[in-house]
CSV table of C-alpha atoms in Angstrom, one decimal:
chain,number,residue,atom,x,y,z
G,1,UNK,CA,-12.1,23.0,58.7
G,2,UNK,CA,-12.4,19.7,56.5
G,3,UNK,CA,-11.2,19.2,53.2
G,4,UNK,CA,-12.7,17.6,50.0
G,5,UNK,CA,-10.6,14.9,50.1
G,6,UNK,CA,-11.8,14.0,53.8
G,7,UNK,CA,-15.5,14.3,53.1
G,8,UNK,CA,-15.6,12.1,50.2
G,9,UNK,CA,-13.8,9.7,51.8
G,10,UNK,CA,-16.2,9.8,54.9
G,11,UNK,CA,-19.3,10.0,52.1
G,12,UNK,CA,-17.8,7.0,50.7
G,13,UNK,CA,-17.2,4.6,53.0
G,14,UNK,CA,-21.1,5.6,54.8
G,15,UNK,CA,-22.7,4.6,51.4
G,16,UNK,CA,-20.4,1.5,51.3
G,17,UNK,CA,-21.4,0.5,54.7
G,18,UNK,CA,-25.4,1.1,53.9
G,19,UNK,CA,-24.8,-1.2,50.5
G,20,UNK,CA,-25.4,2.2,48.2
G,21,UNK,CA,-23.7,1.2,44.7
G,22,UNK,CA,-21.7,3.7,42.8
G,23,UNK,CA,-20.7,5.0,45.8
G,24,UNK,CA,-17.8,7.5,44.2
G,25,UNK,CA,-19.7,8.8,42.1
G,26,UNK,CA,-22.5,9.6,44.4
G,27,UNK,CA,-19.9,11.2,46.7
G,28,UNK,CA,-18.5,13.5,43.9
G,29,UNK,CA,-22.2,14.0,42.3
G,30,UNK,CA,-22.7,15.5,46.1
G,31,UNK,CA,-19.8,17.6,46.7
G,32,UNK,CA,-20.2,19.3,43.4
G,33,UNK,CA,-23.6,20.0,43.8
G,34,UNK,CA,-23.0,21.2,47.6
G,35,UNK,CA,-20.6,23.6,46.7
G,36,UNK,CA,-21.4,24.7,43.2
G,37,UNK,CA,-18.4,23.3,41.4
G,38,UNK,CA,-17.8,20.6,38.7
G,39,UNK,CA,-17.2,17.5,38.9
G,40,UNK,CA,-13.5,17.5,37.9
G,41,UNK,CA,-13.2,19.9,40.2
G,42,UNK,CA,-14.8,17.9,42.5
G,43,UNK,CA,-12.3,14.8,42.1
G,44,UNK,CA,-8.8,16.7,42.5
G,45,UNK,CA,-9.3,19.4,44.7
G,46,UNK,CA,-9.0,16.7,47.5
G,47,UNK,CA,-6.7,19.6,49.3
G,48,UNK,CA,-9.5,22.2,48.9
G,49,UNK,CA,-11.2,23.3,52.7
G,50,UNK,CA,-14.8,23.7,52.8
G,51,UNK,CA,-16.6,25.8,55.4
G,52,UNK,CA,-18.6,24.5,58.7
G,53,UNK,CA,-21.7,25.9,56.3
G,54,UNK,CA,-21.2,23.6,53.6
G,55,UNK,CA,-20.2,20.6,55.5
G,56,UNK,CA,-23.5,20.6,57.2
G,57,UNK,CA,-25.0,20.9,53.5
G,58,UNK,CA,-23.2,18.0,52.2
G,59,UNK,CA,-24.0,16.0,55.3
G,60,UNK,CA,-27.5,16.1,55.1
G,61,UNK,CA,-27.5,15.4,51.5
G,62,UNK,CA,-25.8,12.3,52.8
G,63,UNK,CA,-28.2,11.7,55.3
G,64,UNK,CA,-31.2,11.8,52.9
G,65,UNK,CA,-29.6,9.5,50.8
G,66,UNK,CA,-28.6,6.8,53.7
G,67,UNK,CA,-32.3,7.0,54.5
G,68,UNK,CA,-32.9,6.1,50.8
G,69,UNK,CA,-34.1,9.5,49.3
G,70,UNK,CA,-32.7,9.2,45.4
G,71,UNK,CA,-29.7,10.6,44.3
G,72,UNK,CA,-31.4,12.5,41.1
G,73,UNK,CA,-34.0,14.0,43.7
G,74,UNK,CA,-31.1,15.4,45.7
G,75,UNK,CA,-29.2,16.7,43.3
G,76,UNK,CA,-32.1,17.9,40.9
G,77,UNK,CA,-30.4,16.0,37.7
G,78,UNK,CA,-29.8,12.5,36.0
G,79,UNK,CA,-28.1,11.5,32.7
G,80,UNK,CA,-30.2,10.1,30.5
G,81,UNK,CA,-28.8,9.8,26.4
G,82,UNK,CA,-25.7,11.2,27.6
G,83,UNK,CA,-27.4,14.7,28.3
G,84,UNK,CA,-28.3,16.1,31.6
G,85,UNK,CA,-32.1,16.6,32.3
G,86,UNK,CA,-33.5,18.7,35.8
G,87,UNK,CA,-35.4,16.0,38.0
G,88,UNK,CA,-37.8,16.6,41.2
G,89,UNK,CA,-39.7,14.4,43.3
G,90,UNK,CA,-42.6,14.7,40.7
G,91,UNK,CA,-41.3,12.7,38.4
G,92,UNK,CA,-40.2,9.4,37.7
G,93,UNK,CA,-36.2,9.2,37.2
G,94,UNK,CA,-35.0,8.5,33.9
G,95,UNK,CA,-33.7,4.9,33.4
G,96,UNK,CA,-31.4,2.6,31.1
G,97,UNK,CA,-34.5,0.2,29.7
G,98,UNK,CA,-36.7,3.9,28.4
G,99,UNK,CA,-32.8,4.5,26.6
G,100,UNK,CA,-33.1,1.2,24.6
G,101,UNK,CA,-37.5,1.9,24.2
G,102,UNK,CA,-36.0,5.0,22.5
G,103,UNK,CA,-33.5,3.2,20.7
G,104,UNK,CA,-35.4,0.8,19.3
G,105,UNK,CA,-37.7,3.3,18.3
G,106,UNK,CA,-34.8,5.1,16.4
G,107,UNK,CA,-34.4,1.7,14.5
G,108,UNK,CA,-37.3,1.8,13.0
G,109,UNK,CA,-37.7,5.3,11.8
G,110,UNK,CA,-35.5,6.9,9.6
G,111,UNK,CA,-35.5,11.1,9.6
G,112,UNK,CA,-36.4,11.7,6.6
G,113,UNK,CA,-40.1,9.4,7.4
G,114,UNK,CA,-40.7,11.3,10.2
G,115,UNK,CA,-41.1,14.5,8.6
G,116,UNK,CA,-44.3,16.3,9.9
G,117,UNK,CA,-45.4,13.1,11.5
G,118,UNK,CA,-47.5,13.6,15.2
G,119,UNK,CA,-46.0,11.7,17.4
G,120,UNK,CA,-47.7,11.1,21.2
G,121,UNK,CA,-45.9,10.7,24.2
G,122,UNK,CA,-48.0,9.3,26.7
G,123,UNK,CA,-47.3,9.8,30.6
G,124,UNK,CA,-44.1,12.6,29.6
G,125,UNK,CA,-42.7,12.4,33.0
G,126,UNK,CA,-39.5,14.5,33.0
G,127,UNK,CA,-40.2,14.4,29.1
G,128,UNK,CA,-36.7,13.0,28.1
G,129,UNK,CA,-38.6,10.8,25.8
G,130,UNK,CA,-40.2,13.5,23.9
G,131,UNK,CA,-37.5,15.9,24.0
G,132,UNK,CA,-34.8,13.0,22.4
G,133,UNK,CA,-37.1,12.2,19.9
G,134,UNK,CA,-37.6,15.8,19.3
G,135,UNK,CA,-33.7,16.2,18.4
G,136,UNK,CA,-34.0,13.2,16.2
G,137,UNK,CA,-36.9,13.6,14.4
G,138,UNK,CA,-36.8,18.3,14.8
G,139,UNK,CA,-39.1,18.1,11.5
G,140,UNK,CA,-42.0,15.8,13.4
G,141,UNK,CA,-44.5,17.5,15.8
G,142,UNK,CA,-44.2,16.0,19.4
G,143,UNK,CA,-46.9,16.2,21.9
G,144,UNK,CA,-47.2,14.7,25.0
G,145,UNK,CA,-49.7,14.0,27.9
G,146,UNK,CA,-49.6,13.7,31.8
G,147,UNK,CA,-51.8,13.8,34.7
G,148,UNK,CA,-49.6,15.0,36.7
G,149,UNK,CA,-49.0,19.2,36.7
G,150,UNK,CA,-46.0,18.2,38.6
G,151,UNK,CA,-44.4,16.9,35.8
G,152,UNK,CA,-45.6,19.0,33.3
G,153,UNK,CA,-43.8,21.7,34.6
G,154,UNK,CA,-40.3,19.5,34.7
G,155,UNK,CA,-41.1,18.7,31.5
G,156,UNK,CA,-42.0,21.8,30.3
G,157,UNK,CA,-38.3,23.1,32.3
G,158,UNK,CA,-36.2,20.3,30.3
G,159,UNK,CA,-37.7,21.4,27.1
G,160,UNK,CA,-36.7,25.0,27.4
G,161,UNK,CA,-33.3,24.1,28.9
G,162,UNK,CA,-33.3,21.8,25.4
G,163,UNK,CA,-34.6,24.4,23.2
G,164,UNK,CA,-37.2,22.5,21.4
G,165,UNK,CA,-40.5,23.1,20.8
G,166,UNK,CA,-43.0,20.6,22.0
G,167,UNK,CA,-46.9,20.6,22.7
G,168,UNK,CA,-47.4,19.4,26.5
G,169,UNK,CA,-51.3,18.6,27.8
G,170,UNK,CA,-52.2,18.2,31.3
G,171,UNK,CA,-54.9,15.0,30.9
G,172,UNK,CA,-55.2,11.4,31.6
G,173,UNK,CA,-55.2,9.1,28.8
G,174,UNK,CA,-58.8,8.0,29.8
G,175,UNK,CA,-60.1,11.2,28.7
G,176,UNK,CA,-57.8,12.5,26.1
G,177,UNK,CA,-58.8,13.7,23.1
G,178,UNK,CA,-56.2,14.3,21.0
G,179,UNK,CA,-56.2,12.6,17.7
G,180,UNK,CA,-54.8,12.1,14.5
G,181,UNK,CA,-51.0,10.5,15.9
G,182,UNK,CA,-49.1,8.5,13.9
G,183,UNK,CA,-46.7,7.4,16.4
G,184,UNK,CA,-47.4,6.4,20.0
G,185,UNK,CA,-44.3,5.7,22.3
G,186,UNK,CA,-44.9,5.4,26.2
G,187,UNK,CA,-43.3,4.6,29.4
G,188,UNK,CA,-46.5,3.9,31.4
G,189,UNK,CA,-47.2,2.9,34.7
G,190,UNK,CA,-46.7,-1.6,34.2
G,191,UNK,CA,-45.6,-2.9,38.2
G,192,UNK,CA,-48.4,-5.2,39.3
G,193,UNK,CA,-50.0,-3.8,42.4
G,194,UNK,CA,-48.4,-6.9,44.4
G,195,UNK,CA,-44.7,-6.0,43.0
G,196,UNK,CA,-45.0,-2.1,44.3
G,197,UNK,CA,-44.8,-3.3,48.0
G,198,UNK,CA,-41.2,-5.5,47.3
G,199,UNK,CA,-39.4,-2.4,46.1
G,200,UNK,CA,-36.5,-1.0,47.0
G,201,UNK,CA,-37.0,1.8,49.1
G,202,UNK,CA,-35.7,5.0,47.0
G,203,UNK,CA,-37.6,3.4,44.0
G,204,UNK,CA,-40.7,3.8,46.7
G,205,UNK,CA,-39.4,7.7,46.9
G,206,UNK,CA,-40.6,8.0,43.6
G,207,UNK,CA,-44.5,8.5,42.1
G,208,UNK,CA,-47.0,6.1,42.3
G,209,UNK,CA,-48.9,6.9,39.7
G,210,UNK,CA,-46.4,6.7,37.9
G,211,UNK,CA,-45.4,3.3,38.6
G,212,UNK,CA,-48.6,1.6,39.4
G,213,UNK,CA,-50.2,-0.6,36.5
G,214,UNK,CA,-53.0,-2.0,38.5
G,215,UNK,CA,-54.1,-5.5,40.0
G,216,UNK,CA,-52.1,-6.8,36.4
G,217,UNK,CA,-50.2,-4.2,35.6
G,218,UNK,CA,-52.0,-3.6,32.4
G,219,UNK,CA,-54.2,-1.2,33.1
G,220,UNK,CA,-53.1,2.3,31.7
G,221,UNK,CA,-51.5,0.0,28.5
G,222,UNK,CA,-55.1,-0.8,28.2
G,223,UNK,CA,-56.9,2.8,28.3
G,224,UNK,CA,-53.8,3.6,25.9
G,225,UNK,CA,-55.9,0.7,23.5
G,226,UNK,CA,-58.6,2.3,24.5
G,227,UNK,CA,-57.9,6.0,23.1
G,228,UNK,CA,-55.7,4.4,20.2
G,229,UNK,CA,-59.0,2.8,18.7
G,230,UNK,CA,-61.9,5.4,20.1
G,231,UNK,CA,-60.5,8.4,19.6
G,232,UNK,CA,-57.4,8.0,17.5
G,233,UNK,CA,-59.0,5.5,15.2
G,234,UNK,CA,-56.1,3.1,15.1
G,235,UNK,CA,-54.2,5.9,13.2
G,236,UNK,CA,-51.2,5.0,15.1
G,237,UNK,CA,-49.0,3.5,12.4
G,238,UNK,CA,-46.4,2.1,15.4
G,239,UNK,CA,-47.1,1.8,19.1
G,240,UNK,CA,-43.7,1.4,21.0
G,241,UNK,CA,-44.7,0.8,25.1
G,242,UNK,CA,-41.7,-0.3,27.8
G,243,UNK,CA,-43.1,-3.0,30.1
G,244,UNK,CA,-42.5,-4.8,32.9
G,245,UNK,CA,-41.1,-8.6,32.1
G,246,UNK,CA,-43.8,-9.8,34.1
G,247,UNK,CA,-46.3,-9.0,32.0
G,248,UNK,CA,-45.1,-9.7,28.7
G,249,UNK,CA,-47.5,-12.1,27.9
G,250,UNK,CA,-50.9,-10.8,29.2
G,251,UNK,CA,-49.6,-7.6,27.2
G,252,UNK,CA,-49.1,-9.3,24.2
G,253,UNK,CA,-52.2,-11.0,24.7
G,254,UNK,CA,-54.0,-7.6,25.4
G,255,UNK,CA,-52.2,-6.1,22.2
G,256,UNK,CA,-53.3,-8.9,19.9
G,257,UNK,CA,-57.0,-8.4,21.2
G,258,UNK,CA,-57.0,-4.5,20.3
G,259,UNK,CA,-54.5,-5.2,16.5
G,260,UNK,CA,-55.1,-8.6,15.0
G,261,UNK,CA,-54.1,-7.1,12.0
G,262,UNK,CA,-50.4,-5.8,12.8
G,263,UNK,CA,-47.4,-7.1,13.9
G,264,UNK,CA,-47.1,-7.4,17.8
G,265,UNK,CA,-43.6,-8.6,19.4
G,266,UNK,CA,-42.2,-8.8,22.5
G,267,UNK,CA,-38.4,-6.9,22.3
G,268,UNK,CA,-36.3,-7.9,24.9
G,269,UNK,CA,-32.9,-5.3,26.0
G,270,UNK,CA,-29.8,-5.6,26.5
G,271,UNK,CA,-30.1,-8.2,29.5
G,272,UNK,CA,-31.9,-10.1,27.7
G,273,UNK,CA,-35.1,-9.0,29.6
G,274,UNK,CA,-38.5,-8.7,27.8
G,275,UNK,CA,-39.1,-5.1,28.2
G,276,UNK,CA,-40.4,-3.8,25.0
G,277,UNK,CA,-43.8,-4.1,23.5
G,278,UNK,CA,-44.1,-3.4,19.6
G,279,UNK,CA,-47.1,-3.0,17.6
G,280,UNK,CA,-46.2,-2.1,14.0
């Protein structure tokens, strides 16, 4: 029999060795998961056995994730706003720079000017977008598209987990044709086609589609422009969009082309990256 305490420490000083960050919390996240307890549990029960059966559990979690298989995917969940959202392989994992897209979105909006506003997520993913801006803005009406039925259904998941009501559509943007939003906020597919092949390998665990922005990673940002003006009408009073830095200015460009009338900036985040493009 092996204890807690001796598995971490073996999980540990494997994802050390294979240059895995975070490598404590990774172990704990693991344990927990494998065994159905908490994580506090998880960190002082270091005395606690566990059986042959769940030591071979834990260990090919471990394996997976040596061999670069995402942490989220493993454990079905990731933190995003400080609230825990269900994550498969469908879906693109919930990250820091769509926090501060939302944040920023926040800054601009008061709740009281959302009030029975339409707002349109586009490409919902695990919906974390939709469903935060849901909880901010409970009197607004939140819909959201994806191609992907995969991720509908994780979205779908998170929102009843969430307990909020929001309208999901299986589509691609190219032929949507829902109108009338006010509000547009996306985390689209922006990597240039030549930056998809340099990635790390558990970001290559994760979608394509849902990273993949074309030859210049502008090309679902443009069949957003696209809808916005042929279907929508230019209704949308703001269009928030995260972006990849290497684009910023062929997307401000491309932004400028579509609004010459409204106000299009280039936000950058907390790094000091450019990651946010604002049309208001």
């Amino acid at each position: 029999m092996i204890t807690i305490g001796e598995i971490k420490k073996k999980i540990i000083t494997l994802l050390n060795d294979n240059n895995i960050l975070d490598s404590q919390f990774e172990a704990i996240s693991m344990i927990s998961f494998s065994l159905g307890i908490n994580n506090q549990k998880a960190i002082i029960e270091n005395d606690l056995e566990i059986s042959n059966e769940e030591n071979r559990t834990i260990n090919k979690l471990l394996e997976k994730r040596i061999n670069g298989y995402p942490l989220a995917y493993l454990i079905n969940e990731k933190y995003f706003f400080n609230e825990k959202f269900f994550v498969n392989k469908n879906v693109l994992i919930p990250r820091q720079e769509t926090e501060e897209l939302i944040e920023y979105f926040f800054s601009l909006n008061s709740k009281e000017s959302m009030k029975n506003r339409n707002i349109l997520d586009i490409g919902t993913g695990s919906g974390v977008i939709s469903i935060i801006c849901k909880k901010k803005y409970p009197h607004s009406n939140l819909l959201t598209i994806d191609k992907s039925q995969g991720a509908i259904e994780v979205a779908k998941k998170n929102a009843d987990i969430k307990n909020v009501f929001i309208q999901f559509f299986l589509d691609k943007i190219e032929t949507c044709k829902i109108d009338n939003i006010d509000f547009v906020i996306s985390n689209p597919p922006y990597l240039k086609q030549s930056i998809l092949k340099n990635l790390q390998t558990e970001v290559l665990k994760e979608p394509k589609y849902a990273l993949d922005g074309g030859v210049d990673g502008l090309k679902i940002i443009n069949k957003i422009f696209e809808w916005e003006k042929n279907i929508n009408k230019n209704n949308a009073l703001q269009i928030i969009i995260e972006i990849d830095e290497n684009i910023k200015h062929e997307s401000k460009k491309l932004a400028e082309s579509f609004y010459p009338n409204k106000k299009v900036q280039i936000i950058d985040d907390i790094a000091k990256k450019p990651r946010i493009l604002s049309i208001i």
